[in-house]
Short mmCIF file of C-alpha atoms in Angstrom, two decimals:
data_model
loop_
_atom_site.label_atom_id
_atom_site.label_comp_id
_atom_site.label_asym_id
_atom_site.label_seq_id
_atom_site.Cartn_x
_atom_site.Cartn_y
_atom_site.Cartn_z
CA UNK A 1 58.62 -45.95 22.46
CA UNK A 2 59.08 -44.84 26.05
CA UNK A 3 58.20 -46.30 29.42
CA UNK A 4 57.60 -44.67 32.77
CA UNK A 5 59.22 -45.76 36.01
CA UNK A 6 56.44 -48.24 36.77
CA UNK A 7 56.94 -50.17 33.54
CA UNK A 8 53.78 -48.88 31.84
CA UNK A 9 54.10 -47.36 28.40
CA UNK A 10 53.35 -43.68 27.97
CA UNK A 11 50.22 -42.71 26.11
CA UNK A 12 52.15 -40.44 23.75
CA UNK A 13 54.39 -43.22 22.48
CA UNK A 14 53.40 -42.97 18.80
CA UNK A 15 52.58 -39.29 18.40
CA UNK A 16 56.09 -38.38 17.29
CA UNK A 17 56.09 -40.95 14.50
CA UNK A 18 53.17 -39.77 12.38
CA UNK A 19 53.94 -40.45 8.70
CA UNK A 20 52.66 -37.10 7.47
CA UNK A 21 54.52 -34.21 5.80
CA UNK A 22 55.51 -31.29 7.98
CA UNK A 23 53.84 -27.89 7.48
CA UNK A 24 56.06 -24.84 6.90
CA UNK A 25 54.48 -22.21 9.15
CA UNK A 26 57.04 -19.54 8.22
CA UNK A 27 55.35 -18.77 4.89
CA UNK A 28 52.42 -16.38 5.45
CA UNK A 29 50.68 -16.94 2.12
CA UNK A 30 50.63 -20.66 1.46
CA UNK A 31 50.52 -22.02 -2.07
CA UNK A 32 47.77 -24.48 -3.14
CA UNK A 33 50.24 -27.31 -2.66
CA UNK A 34 50.96 -26.19 0.89
CA UNK A 35 47.26 -25.92 1.63
CA UNK A 36 46.84 -29.49 0.37
CA UNK A 37 49.66 -30.59 2.67
CA UNK A 38 47.93 -28.87 5.59
CA UNK A 39 44.65 -30.57 4.69
CA UNK A 40 46.40 -33.96 4.65
CA UNK A 41 47.82 -33.27 8.09
CA UNK A 42 44.38 -32.40 9.46
CA UNK A 43 42.85 -35.51 7.90
CA UNK A 44 45.62 -37.60 9.40
CA UNK A 45 45.01 -36.11 12.84
CA UNK A 46 41.30 -36.93 12.60
CA UNK A 47 42.11 -40.49 11.58
CA UNK A 48 44.53 -40.82 14.46
CA UNK A 49 42.00 -39.81 17.09
CA UNK A 50 39.16 -41.80 15.54
CA UNK A 51 41.41 -44.87 15.50
CA UNK A 52 42.37 -44.29 19.13
CA UNK A 53 38.74 -43.91 20.16
CA UNK A 54 37.73 -47.06 18.31
CA UNK A 55 40.35 -49.11 20.13
CA UNK A 56 39.37 -48.03 23.64
CA UNK A 57 36.51 -50.42 24.33
CA UNK A 58 38.55 -52.72 26.59
CA UNK A 59 38.21 -50.20 29.36
CA UNK A 60 39.40 -52.27 32.29
CA UNK A 61 43.05 -51.92 31.32
CA UNK A 62 43.52 -48.60 33.15
CA UNK A 63 46.87 -46.99 32.50
CA UNK A 64 47.37 -49.06 29.35
CA UNK A 65 46.29 -47.27 26.17
CA UNK A 66 45.61 -49.29 23.08
CA UNK A 67 48.57 -49.21 20.70
CA UNK A 68 47.93 -46.95 17.72
CA UNK A 69 48.52 -48.53 14.31
CA UNK A 70 48.91 -46.78 10.99
CA UNK A 71 48.80 -49.84 8.74
CA UNK A 72 45.56 -48.65 7.20
CA UNK A 73 47.36 -45.51 6.05
CA UNK A 74 49.95 -47.45 4.11
CA UNK A 75 52.82 -47.64 6.59
CA UNK A 76 55.59 -49.62 4.80
CA UNK A 77 56.23 -51.81 7.86
CA UNK A 78 52.66 -53.09 7.99
CA UNK A 79 51.27 -52.90 4.44
CA UNK A 80 49.35 -56.08 3.68
CA UNK A 81 50.72 -56.26 0.14
CA UNK A 82 54.42 -56.00 1.05
CA UNK A 83 55.65 -58.08 3.96
CA UNK A 84 58.21 -60.77 4.68
CA UNK A 85 56.80 -64.27 4.36
CA UNK A 86 57.88 -67.82 3.65
CA UNK A 87 55.83 -70.94 3.00
CA UNK A 88 57.37 -74.40 2.86
CA UNK A 89 55.67 -77.71 2.12
CA UNK A 90 56.37 -79.92 5.16
CA UNK A 91 54.61 -83.20 4.37
CA UNK A 92 57.87 -85.16 4.65
CA UNK A 93 58.09 -84.36 8.38
CA UNK A 94 54.83 -86.19 9.07
CA UNK A 95 53.90 -89.76 8.18
CA UNK A 96 51.73 -90.17 5.12
CA UNK A 97 48.04 -89.62 5.72
CA UNK A 98 45.67 -89.58 2.75
CA UNK A 99 44.85 -86.05 1.57
CA UNK A 100 46.93 -84.44 4.34
CA UNK A 101 49.07 -81.44 3.43
CA UNK A 102 51.04 -79.14 5.68
CA UNK A 103 52.94 -75.88 5.25
CA UNK A 104 55.13 -73.86 7.57
CA UNK A 105 56.83 -70.49 7.46
CA UNK A 106 57.31 -67.07 8.95
CA UNK A 107 55.22 -63.91 8.59
CA UNK A 108 56.78 -60.49 9.17
CA UNK A 109 54.62 -58.44 11.53
CA UNK A 110 54.19 -54.68 11.76
CA UNK A 111 57.59 -53.07 12.29
CA UNK A 112 59.50 -56.02 10.83
CA UNK A 113 62.68 -55.41 8.85
CA UNK A 114 65.86 -57.33 8.11
CA UNK A 115 67.69 -55.21 10.68
CA UNK A 116 65.01 -55.53 13.39
CA UNK A 117 62.96 -58.63 12.58
CA UNK A 118 59.58 -59.42 14.09
CA UNK A 119 58.50 -62.73 12.61
CA UNK A 120 55.82 -65.19 13.67
CA UNK A 121 56.29 -68.88 12.91
CA UNK A 122 53.26 -70.88 11.84
CA UNK A 123 52.54 -74.45 10.81
CA UNK A 124 49.39 -75.06 8.81
CA UNK A 125 47.91 -78.57 8.72
CA UNK A 126 45.19 -78.63 6.09
CA UNK A 127 41.95 -80.51 6.59
CA UNK A 128 41.70 -83.86 4.85
CA UNK A 129 38.06 -83.18 4.00
CA UNK A 130 37.32 -80.10 1.88
CA UNK A 131 40.10 -77.80 3.18
CA UNK A 132 38.86 -74.90 1.04
CA UNK A 133 35.68 -74.72 3.13
CA UNK A 134 36.63 -76.39 6.42
CA UNK A 135 36.82 -74.21 9.56
CA UNK A 136 40.24 -72.92 10.55
CA UNK A 137 41.34 -73.58 14.14
CA UNK A 138 44.07 -71.24 15.37
CA UNK A 139 45.90 -73.15 18.10
CA UNK A 140 48.34 -71.35 20.41
CA UNK A 141 50.26 -72.20 23.56
CA UNK A 142 49.92 -70.85 27.08
CA UNK A 143 52.69 -69.95 29.47
CA UNK A 144 53.17 -67.12 28.84
CA UNK A 145 56.06 -68.37 26.74
CA UNK A 146 54.88 -71.88 25.77
CA UNK A 147 55.19 -72.94 22.14
CA UNK A 148 52.00 -73.42 20.15
CA UNK A 149 53.66 -76.29 18.27
CA UNK A 150 53.17 -78.52 21.30
CA UNK A 151 49.46 -78.61 20.45
CA UNK A 152 49.52 -80.11 16.94
CA UNK A 153 52.29 -82.56 17.77
CA UNK A 154 50.68 -83.41 21.10
CA UNK A 155 47.54 -84.82 19.48
CA UNK A 156 45.71 -82.22 17.39
CA UNK A 157 47.31 -82.71 13.95
CA UNK A 158 47.71 -85.73 11.70
CA UNK A 159 51.17 -86.46 13.09
CA UNK A 160 52.08 -86.95 16.73
CA UNK A 161 55.48 -86.67 18.37
CA UNK A 162 57.34 -89.64 19.86
CA UNK A 163 60.93 -90.37 20.85
CA UNK A 164 61.89 -91.24 17.26
CA UNK A 165 60.15 -88.38 15.47
CA UNK A 166 56.51 -88.43 14.42
CA UNK A 167 53.85 -91.07 13.88
CA UNK A 168 50.35 -91.02 12.40
CA UNK A 169 47.68 -89.79 14.81
CA UNK A 170 44.35 -91.65 14.69
CA UNK A 171 42.61 -89.00 16.81
CA UNK A 172 43.64 -85.98 14.76
CA UNK A 173 41.43 -82.91 14.56
CA UNK A 174 42.58 -82.34 10.99
CA UNK A 175 40.22 -84.84 9.43
CA UNK A 176 37.55 -82.12 9.37
CA UNK A 177 39.36 -78.87 10.24
CA UNK A 178 42.31 -76.81 9.09
CA UNK A 179 44.71 -76.47 12.01
CA UNK A 180 46.87 -73.33 12.12
CA UNK A 181 49.50 -73.58 14.86
CA UNK A 182 51.15 -70.30 15.85
CA UNK A 183 54.15 -69.70 18.09
CA UNK A 184 52.69 -66.76 20.01
CA UNK A 185 53.86 -64.19 21.03
CA UNK A 186 57.15 -63.25 19.36
CA UNK A 187 60.03 -64.99 21.14
CA UNK A 188 58.07 -68.21 21.65
CA UNK A 189 59.11 -71.41 19.88
CA UNK A 190 60.44 -70.56 16.43
CA UNK A 191 59.04 -67.02 16.32
CA UNK A 192 61.81 -64.47 16.67
CA UNK A 193 62.58 -60.77 16.82
CA UNK A 194 61.17 -57.79 18.68
CA UNK A 195 59.10 -59.00 21.63
CA UNK A 196 56.07 -57.49 23.35
CA UNK A 197 55.33 -57.70 27.07
CA UNK A 198 51.53 -57.92 27.28
CA UNK A 199 48.56 -59.78 25.84
CA UNK A 200 46.92 -56.73 24.26
CA UNK A 201 49.89 -55.85 22.06
CA UNK A 202 50.33 -59.56 21.36
CA UNK A 203 46.69 -59.81 20.26
CA UNK A 204 47.21 -57.02 17.73
CA UNK A 205 50.21 -58.97 16.45
CA UNK A 206 47.94 -61.99 15.96
CA UNK A 207 45.45 -59.89 14.00
CA UNK A 208 48.28 -58.59 11.82
CA UNK A 209 49.49 -62.17 11.33
CA UNK A 210 46.03 -63.41 10.34
CA UNK A 211 45.53 -60.68 7.76
CA UNK A 212 48.85 -61.61 6.20
CA UNK A 213 48.49 -65.38 6.38
CA UNK A 214 45.26 -64.98 4.41
CA UNK A 215 47.31 -63.31 1.67
CA UNK A 216 49.69 -66.29 1.65
CA UNK A 217 46.85 -68.86 1.84
CA UNK A 218 43.86 -66.97 0.38
CA UNK A 219 41.67 -70.08 0.09
CA UNK A 220 41.20 -69.96 3.88
CA UNK A 221 40.23 -66.30 4.20
CA UNK A 222 36.45 -66.74 4.19
CA UNK A 223 36.30 -69.92 6.30
CA UNK A 224 34.81 -70.05 9.78
CA UNK A 225 37.45 -69.23 12.37
CA UNK A 226 37.97 -70.83 15.78
CA UNK A 227 40.59 -70.03 18.44
CA UNK A 228 41.83 -72.79 20.76
CA UNK A 229 44.26 -72.69 23.66
CA UNK A 230 44.60 -73.53 27.33
CA UNK A 231 46.26 -72.43 30.57
CA UNK A 232 47.53 -68.86 29.95
CA UNK A 233 45.55 -69.10 26.74
CA UNK A 234 42.67 -68.17 29.01
CA UNK A 235 44.17 -64.68 28.89
CA UNK A 236 45.24 -64.81 25.24
CA UNK A 237 42.08 -66.17 23.61
CA UNK A 238 39.42 -63.65 24.72
CA UNK A 239 41.88 -60.80 24.15
CA UNK A 240 42.60 -61.93 20.58
CA UNK A 241 38.89 -62.48 19.97
CA UNK A 242 38.11 -58.96 21.18
CA UNK A 243 40.64 -57.42 18.81
CA UNK A 244 39.21 -59.43 15.91
CA UNK A 245 35.66 -58.37 16.74
CA UNK A 246 36.61 -54.71 17.02
CA UNK A 247 38.48 -54.82 13.72
CA UNK A 248 35.55 -56.63 12.07
CA UNK A 249 33.25 -53.87 13.28
CA UNK A 250 35.64 -51.26 11.95
CA UNK A 251 35.65 -52.95 8.54
CA UNK A 252 31.84 -52.99 8.54
CA UNK A 253 31.82 -49.23 9.21
CA UNK A 254 34.37 -48.57 6.49
CA UNK A 255 37.07 -47.75 9.05
CA UNK A 256 39.14 -50.91 8.85
CA UNK A 257 42.76 -51.19 7.90
CA UNK A 258 43.59 -50.94 4.21
CA UNK A 259 42.85 -54.24 2.41
CA UNK A 260 41.90 -55.94 5.71
CA UNK A 261 39.69 -59.03 5.48
CA UNK A 262 36.68 -59.74 7.69
CA UNK A 263 37.47 -62.74 9.91
CA UNK A 264 34.48 -65.03 10.41
CA UNK A 265 35.04 -65.62 14.13
CA UNK A 266 32.77 -68.50 15.15
CA UNK A 267 33.91 -70.03 18.44
CA UNK A 268 36.46 -70.11 21.25
CA UNK A 269 37.79 -73.31 22.87
CA UNK A 270 39.58 -72.76 26.18
CA UNK A 271 40.94 -75.48 28.47
CA UNK A 272 41.99 -75.25 32.14
CA UNK A 273 42.44 -71.49 31.84
CA UNK A 274 44.16 -68.70 33.71
CA UNK A 275 41.56 -65.96 33.20
CA UNK A 276 40.26 -64.46 36.46
CA UNK A 277 43.08 -64.30 39.05
CA UNK A 278 40.62 -63.47 41.82
CA UNK A 279 38.44 -66.54 41.25
CA UNK A 280 41.55 -68.64 40.71
CA UNK A 281 43.03 -67.85 44.13
CA UNK A 282 39.70 -67.79 45.93
CA UNK A 283 39.03 -71.42 44.98
CA UNK A 284 42.60 -72.73 44.75
CA UNK A 285 42.92 -74.04 48.31
CA UNK A 286 39.49 -75.62 48.15
CA UNK A 287 40.86 -77.85 45.40
CA UNK A 288 44.35 -78.43 46.81
CA UNK A 289 43.36 -78.85 50.46
CA UNK A 290 39.72 -79.99 50.52
CA UNK A 291 38.77 -81.59 47.21
CA UNK A 292 42.14 -83.27 46.63
CA UNK A 293 44.91 -83.44 49.29
CA UNK A 294 47.61 -81.88 47.15
CA UNK A 295 49.11 -80.14 50.22
CA UNK A 296 49.51 -81.50 53.74
CA UNK A 297 47.64 -79.99 56.70
CA UNK A 298 50.53 -77.76 57.77
CA UNK A 299 50.91 -76.19 54.33
CA UNK A 300 47.16 -75.71 54.00
CA UNK A 301 46.95 -73.91 57.35
CA UNK A 302 49.82 -71.62 56.37
CA UNK A 303 48.34 -70.77 52.97
CA UNK A 304 44.83 -70.16 54.31
CA UNK A 305 46.42 -67.59 56.62
CA UNK A 306 47.90 -65.67 53.67
CA UNK A 307 44.82 -65.90 51.44
CA UNK A 308 43.11 -62.65 52.60
CA UNK A 309 46.20 -60.57 51.81
CA UNK A 310 46.50 -62.25 48.42
CA UNK A 311 42.87 -61.55 47.47
CA UNK A 312 43.11 -57.98 48.72
CA UNK A 313 46.21 -57.30 46.62
CA UNK A 314 44.46 -58.62 43.51
CA UNK A 315 41.45 -56.39 44.19
CA UNK A 316 43.79 -53.41 44.48
CA UNK A 317 45.47 -54.28 41.19
CA UNK A 318 42.02 -54.34 39.54
CA UNK A 319 41.00 -51.00 41.02
CA UNK A 320 44.29 -49.21 40.35
CA UNK A 321 45.96 -51.16 37.58
CA UNK A 322 49.58 -50.08 37.47
CA UNK A 323 52.52 -52.32 36.73
CA UNK A 324 53.62 -51.85 40.35
CA UNK A 325 50.27 -52.95 41.81
CA UNK A 326 50.00 -55.89 39.44
CA UNK A 327 53.49 -57.09 40.33
CA UNK A 328 52.74 -56.60 44.02
CA UNK A 329 49.69 -58.84 43.69
CA UNK A 330 51.78 -61.49 41.96
CA UNK A 331 54.43 -61.32 44.71
CA UNK A 332 51.84 -61.42 47.51
CA UNK A 333 50.23 -64.53 46.02
CA UNK A 334 53.50 -66.21 45.02
CA UNK A 335 53.37 -68.68 47.92
CA UNK A 336 50.44 -70.42 46.21
CA UNK A 337 52.76 -71.49 43.37
CA UNK A 338 54.62 -73.98 45.55
CA UNK A 339 54.82 -77.57 44.44
CA UNK A 340 52.96 -80.40 46.11
CA UNK A 341 54.23 -83.04 48.48
CA UNK A 342 55.50 -86.51 47.60
CA UNK A 343 56.20 -85.63 43.97
CA UNK A 344 52.56 -85.16 43.03
CA UNK A 345 52.47 -83.47 39.64
CA UNK A 346 50.56 -80.19 39.73
CA UNK A 347 49.37 -80.68 36.15
CA UNK A 348 47.92 -84.13 36.89
CA UNK A 349 47.49 -85.22 40.49
CA UNK A 350 47.47 -88.89 39.48
CA UNK A 351 51.07 -88.66 38.27
CA UNK A 352 54.30 -88.48 40.26
CA UNK A 353 57.46 -86.56 39.41
CA UNK A 354 60.24 -85.77 41.89
CA UNK A 355 60.18 -82.04 41.14
CA UNK A 356 58.27 -79.78 38.81
CA UNK A 357 61.37 -79.57 36.62
CA UNK A 358 60.96 -83.30 36.01
CA UNK A 359 57.68 -82.81 34.14
CA UNK A 360 59.38 -84.34 31.10
CA UNK A 361 59.36 -87.68 32.93
CA UNK A 362 55.59 -87.51 33.30
CA UNK A 363 55.03 -85.94 29.87
CA UNK A 364 58.01 -87.05 27.74
CA UNK A 365 56.73 -85.14 24.70
CA UNK A 366 58.08 -82.01 26.39
CA UNK A 367 61.56 -83.43 25.78
CA UNK A 368 60.80 -84.96 22.40
CA UNK A 369 59.62 -81.65 20.91
CA UNK A 370 62.96 -79.75 21.11
CA UNK A 371 64.85 -82.88 20.04
CA UNK A 372 62.69 -83.13 16.91
CA UNK A 373 62.52 -79.44 16.02
CA UNK A 374 66.22 -78.75 16.67
CA UNK A 375 67.42 -81.73 14.65
CA UNK A 376 69.38 -80.83 11.53
CA UNK A 377 66.93 -82.64 9.27
CA UNK A 378 63.90 -80.77 10.61
CA UNK A 379 65.63 -77.39 10.64
CA UNK A 380 66.68 -77.86 7.02
CA UNK A 381 63.14 -78.60 5.87
CA UNK A 382 61.66 -75.69 7.84
CA UNK A 383 64.45 -73.27 6.90
CA UNK A 384 65.15 -72.27 10.51
CA UNK A 385 67.75 -69.46 10.76
CA UNK A 386 71.02 -70.47 12.41
CA UNK A 387 70.49 -68.08 15.33
CA UNK A 388 67.05 -69.49 16.25
CA UNK A 389 66.82 -72.39 18.70
CA UNK A 390 63.49 -74.01 19.49
CA UNK A 391 62.42 -74.10 23.13
CA UNK A 392 59.14 -75.50 24.41
CA UNK A 393 59.09 -72.66 26.97
CA UNK A 394 60.90 -69.35 26.64
CA UNK A 395 61.58 -67.97 30.12
CA UNK A 396 62.44 -64.54 28.68
CA UNK A 397 58.88 -64.15 27.40
CA UNK A 398 57.52 -65.26 30.75
CA UNK A 399 59.69 -62.70 32.55
CA UNK A 400 58.61 -59.84 30.27
CA UNK A 401 54.91 -60.56 30.78
CA UNK A 402 55.27 -61.02 34.53
CA UNK A 403 57.27 -57.80 34.87
CA UNK A 404 54.41 -55.99 33.18
CA UNK A 405 51.94 -57.80 35.45
CA UNK A 406 50.01 -59.16 32.50
CA UNK A 407 48.48 -61.96 34.56
CA UNK A 408 46.61 -59.59 36.90
CA UNK A 409 43.65 -58.44 34.81
CA UNK A 410 39.96 -59.47 35.05
CA UNK A 411 40.08 -60.94 31.56
CA UNK A 412 36.82 -62.85 32.04
CA UNK A 413 34.90 -59.62 31.43
CA UNK A 414 35.85 -59.80 27.76
CA UNK A 415 33.54 -62.78 27.32
CA UNK A 416 30.41 -60.76 28.02
CA UNK A 417 30.38 -58.69 24.80
CA UNK A 418 31.80 -61.60 22.80
CA UNK A 419 29.00 -63.96 23.80
CA UNK A 420 26.45 -61.19 23.26
CA UNK A 421 27.84 -60.79 19.73
CA UNK A 422 27.11 -64.45 19.02
CA UNK A 423 30.58 -65.92 19.55
CA UNK A 424 30.17 -69.42 20.97
CA UNK A 425 32.44 -70.26 23.93
CA UNK A 426 33.47 -73.65 25.31
CA UNK A 427 35.46 -74.03 28.50
CA UNK A 428 36.62 -77.62 28.98
CA UNK A 429 38.68 -78.71 31.94
CA UNK A 430 40.53 -81.75 33.18
CA UNK A 431 39.39 -82.54 36.72
CA UNK A 432 42.86 -83.76 37.77
CA UNK A 433 44.56 -80.38 37.21
CA UNK A 434 45.86 -78.68 40.37
CA UNK A 435 47.66 -76.02 38.32
CA UNK A 436 44.52 -74.30 37.01
CA UNK A 437 41.81 -76.16 38.93
CA UNK A 438 38.28 -76.21 37.53
CA UNK A 439 36.40 -74.81 40.59
CA UNK A 440 37.85 -71.34 39.93
CA UNK A 441 36.88 -71.55 36.26
CA UNK A 442 33.33 -72.64 37.04
CA UNK A 443 33.04 -69.80 39.55
CA UNK A 444 33.86 -66.95 37.17
CA UNK A 445 31.71 -68.47 34.43
CA UNK A 446 28.67 -68.42 36.72
CA UNK A 447 29.23 -64.75 37.54
CA UNK A 448 29.39 -63.46 33.96
CA UNK A 449 26.51 -61.44 32.51
CA UNK A 450 25.54 -62.74 29.07
CA UNK A 451 22.27 -63.59 27.32
CA UNK A 452 22.84 -67.15 28.56
CA UNK A 453 23.67 -66.38 32.20
CA UNK A 454 20.42 -67.57 33.74
CA UNK A 455 20.31 -70.74 31.66
CA UNK A 456 23.91 -71.50 32.56
CA UNK A 457 23.55 -70.88 36.30
CA UNK A 458 20.41 -73.00 36.56
CA UNK A 459 21.56 -75.70 34.14
CA UNK A 460 22.36 -79.29 34.99
CA UNK A 461 25.71 -81.05 34.78
CA UNK A 462 24.96 -83.99 32.52
CA UNK A 463 27.26 -87.01 32.03
CA UNK A 464 28.71 -87.21 28.51
CA UNK A 465 28.70 -88.95 26.11
CA UNK A 466 26.29 -91.17 28.06
CA UNK A 467 25.30 -91.96 31.63
CA UNK A 468 26.42 -95.56 31.07
CA UNK A 469 29.99 -94.65 30.06
CA UNK A 470 30.61 -91.14 31.41
CA UNK A 471 33.84 -89.31 30.57
CA UNK A 472 32.86 -86.24 32.58
CA UNK A 473 29.96 -83.80 32.78
CA UNK A 474 28.75 -80.97 30.57
CA UNK A 475 26.59 -77.92 31.26
CA UNK A 476 25.13 -76.31 28.14
CA UNK A 477 23.42 -72.94 27.69
CA UNK A 478 22.06 -72.53 24.18
CA UNK A 479 21.01 -74.97 21.47
CA UNK A 480 23.03 -77.90 20.17
CA UNK A 481 26.45 -77.99 21.83
CA UNK A 482 25.66 -74.60 23.34
CA UNK A 483 26.60 -70.97 23.04
CA UNK A 484 28.12 -70.95 26.52
CA UNK A 485 29.30 -74.38 27.62
CA UNK A 486 31.35 -75.87 30.45
CA UNK A 487 32.62 -79.46 30.19
CA UNK A 488 34.85 -81.60 32.40
CA UNK A 489 37.03 -84.67 31.78
CA UNK A 490 37.18 -87.08 34.70
CA UNK A 491 40.56 -88.56 33.76
CA UNK A 492 42.44 -85.56 32.38
CA UNK A 493 44.71 -83.00 33.99
CA UNK A 494 46.12 -79.74 32.65
CA UNK A 495 47.05 -81.21 29.26
CA UNK A 496 43.69 -82.55 28.20
CA UNK A 497 44.65 -83.60 24.67
CA UNK A 498 47.61 -85.66 25.90
CA UNK A 499 45.54 -87.24 28.67
CA UNK A 500 42.29 -87.84 26.78
CA UNK A 501 42.94 -88.00 23.03
CA UNK A 502 39.74 -89.47 21.61
CA UNK A 503 37.62 -87.66 24.16
CA UNK A 504 38.94 -84.22 23.19
CA UNK A 505 38.47 -85.02 19.50
CA UNK A 506 34.85 -85.93 20.28
CA UNK A 507 34.33 -82.69 22.21
CA UNK A 508 35.97 -80.44 19.62
CA UNK A 509 34.03 -81.93 16.72
CA UNK A 510 30.71 -81.76 18.55
CA UNK A 511 31.22 -78.17 19.66
CA UNK A 512 32.47 -76.74 16.36
CA UNK A 513 29.72 -78.54 14.42
CA UNK A 514 27.20 -77.60 17.15
CA UNK A 515 26.07 -81.17 17.77
CA UNK A 516 24.72 -82.04 21.27
CA UNK A 517 27.28 -83.86 23.43
CA UNK A 518 24.70 -86.28 24.79
#
């Protein structure tokens, strides 16, 4: 695989690795066997170009071709019937909850080998009620580089982290749903091996992982499927969903990968997202300077003066999307990343920490997680290799994605075909988050073109769960809990599950089961 000087991969990266027999052109009169070999080569070429064409629908990634995969042709590194996998019963690491089972392990992804591993770590928490038929929630971290294991142990699974290990969680999502936590992408958490540097390649890794996890846990393969994440998950989630939808369509047309299973993608749950960098920066100072005084007057005046150049650089990166232009936009807008005054925590403006590096003082679970997962007892149960150390955030992954400029794409556009295809989407946001403030999210949602656009733009923000005891507001387009829904939490910041445990359980259950919030 080669890269040009700008950091973008060349379109011809896989052409030299076609797994087809060579044709001997020096023999003028070819035998029947040679003619068969030539026919196989031609068929392979047709499959190559049809696969490339099928993967080109995300057309606002100029300069970034879709990676070409040959797993459907029986490539040994990606065959769904022969891959590295482990599965370990992990109930002893969580306090006893009736009918609660959990499993963890690694799945070898396409290209994995003992010499050059590429292995995703997962932790499956089965539903207490009817796990064979309960929806599966794939939960991943943000970052880029944040471990997905923070989510289950932060309040989603039946055990919750504390300073001494884990305790039973009364507000667990796993009463009704299977929770599949994934350290995504490779290099994050306990996943290890060959890393990728962008969300598109990472999304294909997730699809590969899902196809293989269904071989390891086949009783989940036909269940409804939901993807949940937050923060940089606003980039991950719609990208993963798009890959799943395209592969589902390929399967329906008889063009899917060999032995691939249709994934019943039902809904997307995204909290306080990074999705549209233009809307994010356009509304950022409104939140930090006008709505909530996160910055002082001097800082606000300085940043307002640099805002036009920031927005212009993002527009340029959209119009001419090269790694150079995307990095330039990131550098031009870097001043907006500065921390607030007086120790105000960017992730929750009601909390105080001396510096952003002290976030563990405001959210101690960030320190408890590595202590728990790197303990000898936990590593022994999980079977963690000696060379793998758990980190809540892997800076190397962050650096790779930022060097590529992965954060400078108009990812919100992916929602338009997804919603049109019937995928239900919930954006829920803590109102106290100055990191990914909700005004920018609400802005890009109103500008999307979907079958529910008019209903969403003209809808009302209704207190939930009741006007008498409001926890926030919700705007619903569609029946029940909505097909396109935006909900806020009055007393939550960036980490909504940690800040509002029973409230998020209420929201998740109502949305997945399509029950009105009010």
